[in-house]
CSV table of N, CA and C and ligand atoms in Angstrom, one decimal:
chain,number,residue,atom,x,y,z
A,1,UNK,N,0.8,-1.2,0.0
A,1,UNK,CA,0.0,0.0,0.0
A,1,UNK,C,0.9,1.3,0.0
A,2,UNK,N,0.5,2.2,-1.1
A,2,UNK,CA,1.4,3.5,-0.8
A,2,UNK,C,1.0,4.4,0.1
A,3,UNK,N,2.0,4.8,0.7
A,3,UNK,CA,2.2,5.8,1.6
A,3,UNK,C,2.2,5.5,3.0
A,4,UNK,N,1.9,4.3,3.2
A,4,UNK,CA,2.6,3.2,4.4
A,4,UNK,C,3.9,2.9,4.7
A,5,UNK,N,4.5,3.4,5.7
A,5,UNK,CA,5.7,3.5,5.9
A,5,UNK,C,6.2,1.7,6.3
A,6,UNK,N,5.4,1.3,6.7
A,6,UNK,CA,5.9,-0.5,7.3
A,6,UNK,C,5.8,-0.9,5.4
A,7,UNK,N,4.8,-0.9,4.8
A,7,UNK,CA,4.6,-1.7,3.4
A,7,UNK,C,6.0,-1.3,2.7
A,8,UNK,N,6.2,0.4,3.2
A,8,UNK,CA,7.5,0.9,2.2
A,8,UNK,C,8.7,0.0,3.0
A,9,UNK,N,8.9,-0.5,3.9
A,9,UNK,CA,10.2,-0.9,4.5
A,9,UNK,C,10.4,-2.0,4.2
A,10,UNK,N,9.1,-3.1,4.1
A,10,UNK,CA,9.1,-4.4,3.8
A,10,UNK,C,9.8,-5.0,2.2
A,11,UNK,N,9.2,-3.7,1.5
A,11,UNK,CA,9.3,-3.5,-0.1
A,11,UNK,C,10.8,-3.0,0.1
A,12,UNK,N,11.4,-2.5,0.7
A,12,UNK,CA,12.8,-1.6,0.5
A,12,UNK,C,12.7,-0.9,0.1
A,13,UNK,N,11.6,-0.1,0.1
A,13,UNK,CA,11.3,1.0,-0.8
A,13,UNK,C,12.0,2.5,0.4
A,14,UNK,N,12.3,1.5,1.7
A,14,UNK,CA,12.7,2.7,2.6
A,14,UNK,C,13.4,2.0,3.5
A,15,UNK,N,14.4,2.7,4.2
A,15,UNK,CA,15.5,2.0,4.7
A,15,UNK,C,14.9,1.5,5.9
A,16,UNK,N,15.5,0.4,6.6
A,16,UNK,CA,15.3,-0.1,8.3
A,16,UNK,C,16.4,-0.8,8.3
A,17,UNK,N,16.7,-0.7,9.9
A,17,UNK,CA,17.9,-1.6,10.4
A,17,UNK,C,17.1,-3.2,10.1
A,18,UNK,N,17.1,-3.3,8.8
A,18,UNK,CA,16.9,-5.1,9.0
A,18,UNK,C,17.4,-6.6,10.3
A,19,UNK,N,16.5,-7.1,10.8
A,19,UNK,CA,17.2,-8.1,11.7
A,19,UNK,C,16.5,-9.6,10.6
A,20,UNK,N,15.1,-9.2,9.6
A,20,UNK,CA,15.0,-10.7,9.7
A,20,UNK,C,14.1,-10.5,8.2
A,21,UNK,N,14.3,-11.1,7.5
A,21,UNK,CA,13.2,-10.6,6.1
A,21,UNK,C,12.8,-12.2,5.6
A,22,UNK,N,11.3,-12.6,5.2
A,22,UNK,CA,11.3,-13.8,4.3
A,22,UNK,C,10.3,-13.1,3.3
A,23,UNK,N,9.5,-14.0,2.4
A,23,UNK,CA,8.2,-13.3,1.6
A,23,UNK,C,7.1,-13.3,2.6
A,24,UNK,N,7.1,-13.7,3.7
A,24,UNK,CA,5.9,-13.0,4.6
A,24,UNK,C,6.1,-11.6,5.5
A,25,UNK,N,7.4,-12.1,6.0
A,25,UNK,CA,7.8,-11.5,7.3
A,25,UNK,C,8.7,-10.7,7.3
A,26,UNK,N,9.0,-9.5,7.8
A,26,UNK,CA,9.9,-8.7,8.1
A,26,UNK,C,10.4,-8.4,9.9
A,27,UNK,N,11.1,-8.2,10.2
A,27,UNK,CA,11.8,-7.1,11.1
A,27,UNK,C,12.5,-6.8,11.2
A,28,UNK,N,12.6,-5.6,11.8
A,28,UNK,CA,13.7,-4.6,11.9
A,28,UNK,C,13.0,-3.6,13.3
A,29,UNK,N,14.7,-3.0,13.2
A,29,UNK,CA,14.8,-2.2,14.7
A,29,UNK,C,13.8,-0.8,15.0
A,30,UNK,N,13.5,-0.7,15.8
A,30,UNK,CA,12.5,0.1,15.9
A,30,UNK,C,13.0,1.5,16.2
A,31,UNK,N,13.2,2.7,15.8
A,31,UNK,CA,13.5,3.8,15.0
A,31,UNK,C,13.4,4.7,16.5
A,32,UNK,N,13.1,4.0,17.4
A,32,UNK,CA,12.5,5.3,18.8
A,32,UNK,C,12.6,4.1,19.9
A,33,UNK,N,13.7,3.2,20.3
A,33,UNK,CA,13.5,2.2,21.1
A,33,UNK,C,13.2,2.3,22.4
A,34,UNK,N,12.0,1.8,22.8
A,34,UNK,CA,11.4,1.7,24.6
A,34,UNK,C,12.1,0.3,25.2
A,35,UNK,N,12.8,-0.3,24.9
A,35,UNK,CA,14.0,-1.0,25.5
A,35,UNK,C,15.4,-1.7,24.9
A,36,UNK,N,16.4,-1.8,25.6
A,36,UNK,CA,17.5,-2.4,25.0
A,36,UNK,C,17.1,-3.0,23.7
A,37,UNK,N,16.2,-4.0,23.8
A,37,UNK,CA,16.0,-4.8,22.7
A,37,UNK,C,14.7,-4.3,22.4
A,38,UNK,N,14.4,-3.6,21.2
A,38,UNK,CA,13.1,-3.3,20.4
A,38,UNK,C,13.4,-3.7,18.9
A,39,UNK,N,12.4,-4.6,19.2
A,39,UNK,CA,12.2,-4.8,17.4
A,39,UNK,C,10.9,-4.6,17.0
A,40,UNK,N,10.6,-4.5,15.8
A,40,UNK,CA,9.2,-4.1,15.3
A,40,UNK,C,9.0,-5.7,14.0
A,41,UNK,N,7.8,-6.1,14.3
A,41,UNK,CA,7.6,-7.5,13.4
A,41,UNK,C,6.4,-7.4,12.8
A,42,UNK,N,6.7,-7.3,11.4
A,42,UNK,CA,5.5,-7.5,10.5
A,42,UNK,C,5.2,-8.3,9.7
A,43,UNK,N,3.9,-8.4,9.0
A,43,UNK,CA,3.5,-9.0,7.7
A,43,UNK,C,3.8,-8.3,6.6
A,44,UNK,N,4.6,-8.7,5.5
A,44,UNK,CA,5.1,-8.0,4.0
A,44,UNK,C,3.4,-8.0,3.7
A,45,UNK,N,2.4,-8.3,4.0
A,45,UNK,CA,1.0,-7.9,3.4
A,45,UNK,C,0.3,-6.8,4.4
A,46,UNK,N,0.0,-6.2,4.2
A,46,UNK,CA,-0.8,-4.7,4.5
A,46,UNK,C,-1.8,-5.3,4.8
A,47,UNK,N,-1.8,-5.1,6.4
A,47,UNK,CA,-2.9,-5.8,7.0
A,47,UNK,C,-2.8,-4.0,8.4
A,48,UNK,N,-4.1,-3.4,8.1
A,48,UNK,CA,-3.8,-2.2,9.1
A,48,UNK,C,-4.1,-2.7,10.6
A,49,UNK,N,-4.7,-3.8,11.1
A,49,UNK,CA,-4.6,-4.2,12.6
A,49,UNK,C,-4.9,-5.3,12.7
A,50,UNK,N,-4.5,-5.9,14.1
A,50,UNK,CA,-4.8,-6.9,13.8
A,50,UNK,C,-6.7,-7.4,13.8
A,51,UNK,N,-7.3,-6.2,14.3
A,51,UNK,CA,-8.8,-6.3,14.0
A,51,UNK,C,-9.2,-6.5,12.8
A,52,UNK,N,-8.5,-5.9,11.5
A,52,UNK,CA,-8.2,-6.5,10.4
A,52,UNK,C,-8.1,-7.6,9.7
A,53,UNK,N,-7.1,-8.3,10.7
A,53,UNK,CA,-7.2,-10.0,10.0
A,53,UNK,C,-8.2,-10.7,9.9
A,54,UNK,N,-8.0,-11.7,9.1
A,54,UNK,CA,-8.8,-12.3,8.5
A,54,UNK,C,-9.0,-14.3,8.6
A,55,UNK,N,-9.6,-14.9,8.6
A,55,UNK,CA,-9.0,-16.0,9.1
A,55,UNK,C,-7.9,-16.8,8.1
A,56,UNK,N,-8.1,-16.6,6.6
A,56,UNK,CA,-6.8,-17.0,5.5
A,56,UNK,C,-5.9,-16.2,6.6
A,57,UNK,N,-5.7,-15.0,7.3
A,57,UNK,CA,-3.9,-14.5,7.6
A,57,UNK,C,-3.9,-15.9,9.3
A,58,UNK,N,-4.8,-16.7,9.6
A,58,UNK,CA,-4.0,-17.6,10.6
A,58,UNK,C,-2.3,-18.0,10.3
A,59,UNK,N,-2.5,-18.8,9.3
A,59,UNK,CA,-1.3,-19.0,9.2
A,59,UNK,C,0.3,-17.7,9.6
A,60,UNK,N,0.0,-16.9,8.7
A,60,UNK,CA,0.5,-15.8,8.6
A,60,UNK,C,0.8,-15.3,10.2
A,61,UNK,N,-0.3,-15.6,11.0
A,61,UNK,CA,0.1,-14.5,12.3
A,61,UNK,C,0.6,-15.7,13.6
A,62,UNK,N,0.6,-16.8,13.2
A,62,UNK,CA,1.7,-18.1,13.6
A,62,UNK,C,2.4,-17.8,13.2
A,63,UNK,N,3.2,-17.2,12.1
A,63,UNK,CA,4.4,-17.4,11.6
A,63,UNK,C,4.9,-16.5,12.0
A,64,UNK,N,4.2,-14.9,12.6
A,64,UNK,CA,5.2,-13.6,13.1
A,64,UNK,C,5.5,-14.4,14.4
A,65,UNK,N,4.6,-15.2,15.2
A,65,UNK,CA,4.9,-15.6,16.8
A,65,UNK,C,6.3,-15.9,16.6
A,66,UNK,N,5.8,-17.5,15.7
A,66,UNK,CA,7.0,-18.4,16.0
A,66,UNK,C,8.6,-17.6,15.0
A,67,UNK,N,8.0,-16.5,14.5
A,67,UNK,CA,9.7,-15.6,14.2
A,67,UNK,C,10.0,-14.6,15.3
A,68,UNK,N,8.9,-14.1,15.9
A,68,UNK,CA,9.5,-13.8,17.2
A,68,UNK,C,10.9,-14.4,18.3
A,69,UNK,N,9.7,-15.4,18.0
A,69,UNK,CA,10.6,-16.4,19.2
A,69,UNK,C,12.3,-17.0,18.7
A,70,UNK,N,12.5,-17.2,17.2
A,70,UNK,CA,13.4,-17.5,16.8
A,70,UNK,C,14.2,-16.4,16.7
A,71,UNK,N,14.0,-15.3,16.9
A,71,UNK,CA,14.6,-13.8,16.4
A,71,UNK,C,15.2,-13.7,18.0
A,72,UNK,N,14.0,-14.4,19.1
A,72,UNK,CA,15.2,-13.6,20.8
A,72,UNK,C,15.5,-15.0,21.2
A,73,UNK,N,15.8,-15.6,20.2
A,73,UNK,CA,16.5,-17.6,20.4
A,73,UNK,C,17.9,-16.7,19.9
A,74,UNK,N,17.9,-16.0,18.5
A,74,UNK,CA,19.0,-16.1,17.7
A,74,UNK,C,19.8,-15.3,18.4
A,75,UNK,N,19.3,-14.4,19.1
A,75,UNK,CA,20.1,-12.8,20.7
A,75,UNK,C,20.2,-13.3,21.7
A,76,UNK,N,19.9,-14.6,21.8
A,76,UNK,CA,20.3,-15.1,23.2
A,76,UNK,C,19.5,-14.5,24.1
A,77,UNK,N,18.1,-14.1,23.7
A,77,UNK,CA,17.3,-13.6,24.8
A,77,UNK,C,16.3,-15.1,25.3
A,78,UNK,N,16.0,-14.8,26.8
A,78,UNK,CA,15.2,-15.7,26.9
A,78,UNK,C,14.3,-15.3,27.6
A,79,UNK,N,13.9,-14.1,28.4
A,79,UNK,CA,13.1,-13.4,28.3
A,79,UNK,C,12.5,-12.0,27.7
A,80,UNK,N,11.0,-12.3,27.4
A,80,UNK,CA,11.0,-11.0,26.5
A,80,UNK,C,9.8,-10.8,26.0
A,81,UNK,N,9.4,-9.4,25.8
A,81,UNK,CA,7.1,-9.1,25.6
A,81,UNK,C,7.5,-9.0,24.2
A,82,UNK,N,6.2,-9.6,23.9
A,82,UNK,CA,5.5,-9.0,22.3
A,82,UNK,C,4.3,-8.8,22.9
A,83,UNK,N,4.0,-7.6,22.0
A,83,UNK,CA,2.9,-6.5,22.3
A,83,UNK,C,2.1,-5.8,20.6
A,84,UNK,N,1.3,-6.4,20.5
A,84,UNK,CA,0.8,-6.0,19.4
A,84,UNK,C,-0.5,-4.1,20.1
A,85,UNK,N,-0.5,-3.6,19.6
A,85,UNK,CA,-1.0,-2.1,20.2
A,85,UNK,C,-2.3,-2.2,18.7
A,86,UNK,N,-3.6,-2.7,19.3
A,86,UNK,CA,-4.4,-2.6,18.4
A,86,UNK,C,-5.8,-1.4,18.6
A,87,UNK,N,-5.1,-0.3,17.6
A,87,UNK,CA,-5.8,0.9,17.6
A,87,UNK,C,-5.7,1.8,18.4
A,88,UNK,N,-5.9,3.3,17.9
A,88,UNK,CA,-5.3,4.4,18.1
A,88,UNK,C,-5.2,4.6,19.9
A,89,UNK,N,-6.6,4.1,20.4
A,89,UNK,CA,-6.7,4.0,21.7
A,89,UNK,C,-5.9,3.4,22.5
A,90,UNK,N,-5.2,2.6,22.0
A,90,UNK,CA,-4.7,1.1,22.6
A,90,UNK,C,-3.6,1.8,22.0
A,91,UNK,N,-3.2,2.8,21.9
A,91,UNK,CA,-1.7,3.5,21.5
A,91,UNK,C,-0.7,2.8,20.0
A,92,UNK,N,-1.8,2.5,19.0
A,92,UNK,CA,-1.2,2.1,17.9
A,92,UNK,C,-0.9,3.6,17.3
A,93,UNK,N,-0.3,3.5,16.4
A,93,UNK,CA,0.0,5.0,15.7
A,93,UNK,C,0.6,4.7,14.4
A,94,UNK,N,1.0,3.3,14.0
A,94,UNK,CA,0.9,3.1,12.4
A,94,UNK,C,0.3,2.0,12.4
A,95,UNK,N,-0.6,2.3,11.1
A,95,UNK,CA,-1.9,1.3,10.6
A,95,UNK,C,-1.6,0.6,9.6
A,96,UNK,N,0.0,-0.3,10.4
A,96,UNK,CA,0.5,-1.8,9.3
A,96,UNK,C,0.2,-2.8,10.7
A,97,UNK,N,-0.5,-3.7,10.6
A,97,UNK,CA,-0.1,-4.6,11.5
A,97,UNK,C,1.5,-5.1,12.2
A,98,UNK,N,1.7,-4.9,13.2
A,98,UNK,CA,3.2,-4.8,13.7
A,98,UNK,C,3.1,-5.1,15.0
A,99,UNK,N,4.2,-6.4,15.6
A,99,UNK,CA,4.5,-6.8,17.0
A,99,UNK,C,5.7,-6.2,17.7
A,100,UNK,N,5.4,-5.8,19.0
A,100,UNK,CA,7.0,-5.0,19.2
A,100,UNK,C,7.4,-6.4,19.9
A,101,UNK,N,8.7,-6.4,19.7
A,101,UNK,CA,9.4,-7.5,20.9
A,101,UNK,C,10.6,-6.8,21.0
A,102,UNK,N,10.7,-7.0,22.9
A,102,UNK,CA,11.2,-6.1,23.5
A,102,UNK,C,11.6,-6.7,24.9
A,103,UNK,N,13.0,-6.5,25.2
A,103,UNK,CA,13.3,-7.3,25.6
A,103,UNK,C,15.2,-6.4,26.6
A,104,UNK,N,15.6,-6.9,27.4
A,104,UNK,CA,16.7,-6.1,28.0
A,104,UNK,C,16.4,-5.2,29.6
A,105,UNK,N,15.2,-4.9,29.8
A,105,UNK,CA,15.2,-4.3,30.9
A,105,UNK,C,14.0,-4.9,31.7
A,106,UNK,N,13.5,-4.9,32.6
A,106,UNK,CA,12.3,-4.9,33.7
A,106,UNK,C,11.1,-5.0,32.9
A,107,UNK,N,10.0,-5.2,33.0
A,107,UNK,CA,9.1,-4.7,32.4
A,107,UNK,C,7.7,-5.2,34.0
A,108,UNK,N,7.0,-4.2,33.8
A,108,UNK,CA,5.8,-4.3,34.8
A,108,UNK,C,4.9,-4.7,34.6
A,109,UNK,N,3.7,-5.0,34.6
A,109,UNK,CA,2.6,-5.8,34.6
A,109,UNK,C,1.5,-5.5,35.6
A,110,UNK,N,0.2,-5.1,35.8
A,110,UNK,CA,-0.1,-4.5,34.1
A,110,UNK,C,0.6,-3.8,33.4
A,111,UNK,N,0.6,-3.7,31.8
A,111,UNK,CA,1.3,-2.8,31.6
A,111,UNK,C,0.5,-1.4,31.3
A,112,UNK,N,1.5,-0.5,31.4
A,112,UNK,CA,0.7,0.9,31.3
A,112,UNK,C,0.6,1.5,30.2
B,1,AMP,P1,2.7,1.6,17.6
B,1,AMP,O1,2.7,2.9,18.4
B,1,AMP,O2,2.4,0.4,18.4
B,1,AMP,O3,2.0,1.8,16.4
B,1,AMP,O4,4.3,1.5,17.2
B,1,AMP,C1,4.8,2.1,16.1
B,1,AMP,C2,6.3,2.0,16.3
B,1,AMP,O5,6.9,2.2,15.0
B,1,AMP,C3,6.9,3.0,17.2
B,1,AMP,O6,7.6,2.3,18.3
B,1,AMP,C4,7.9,3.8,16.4
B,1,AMP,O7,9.0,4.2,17.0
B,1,AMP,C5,8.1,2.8,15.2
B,1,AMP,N1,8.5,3.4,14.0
B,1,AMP,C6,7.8,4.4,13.3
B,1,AMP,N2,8.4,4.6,12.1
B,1,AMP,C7,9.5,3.8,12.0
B,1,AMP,C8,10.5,3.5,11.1
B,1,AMP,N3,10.6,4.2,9.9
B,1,AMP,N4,11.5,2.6,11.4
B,1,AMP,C9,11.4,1.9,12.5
B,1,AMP,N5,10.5,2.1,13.5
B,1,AMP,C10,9.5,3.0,13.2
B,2,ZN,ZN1,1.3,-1.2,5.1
């Protein structure tokens, strides 16, 4: 989708610190990081939330988990949040579907 900054990153159409790319999946480092370890994980398809999906993206949204988990396997992290922020209220602010995983310091519960 043009003028989507995640669709333009996924495409190369715009730069990111790449950590992980296939034809579904991307990530890369997140541009404003809220811990040691922030990464941002998406779907290469333009999906604006995950209220958006659809039940064809199941597969698809098993595959960002389990690249999660191989992405803080591959950093030697073994603890660590993924947090998907669905909708503006829920403090989303870009409308590509995207997981943070985040990882290196404390984190509290609830979270705020
Ligand atoms: P959210 O508020 O859940 O929508 O998260 C959006 C995240 O995208 C924020 O943590 C931003 O710092 C991050 N972000 C926005 N633009 C970029 C970019 N061009 N490259 C990397 N991270 C970005
Ligand atoms: Zn997009």
């Amino acid at each position: 989708m043009e003028n989507c900054i995640f669709c333009n990153i996924a495409s190369g159409r715009t730069q990111a610190r790449l950590i992980y790319q296939d034809e579904d999946i991307a990530a890369f480092k997140d541009l404003n990081p809220q811990a040691p370890t922030h990464i941002l994980i998406i779907p290469v398809k333009h999906i604006a939330s995950l209220s958006e999906a659809a039940e064809e993206d199941a597969l698809l949204l098993g595959k960002i988990q389990l690249t999660a988990a191989k992405i803080a396997k591959e950093l030697g992290i073994k603890d660590f949040r993924l947090v998907a922020n669905n909708g503006k209220g829920a403090g989303q602010s870009v409308m590509h579907l995207h997981y943070h995983l985040m990882a290196g310091r404390r984190f509290l519960w609830p979270a705020g």
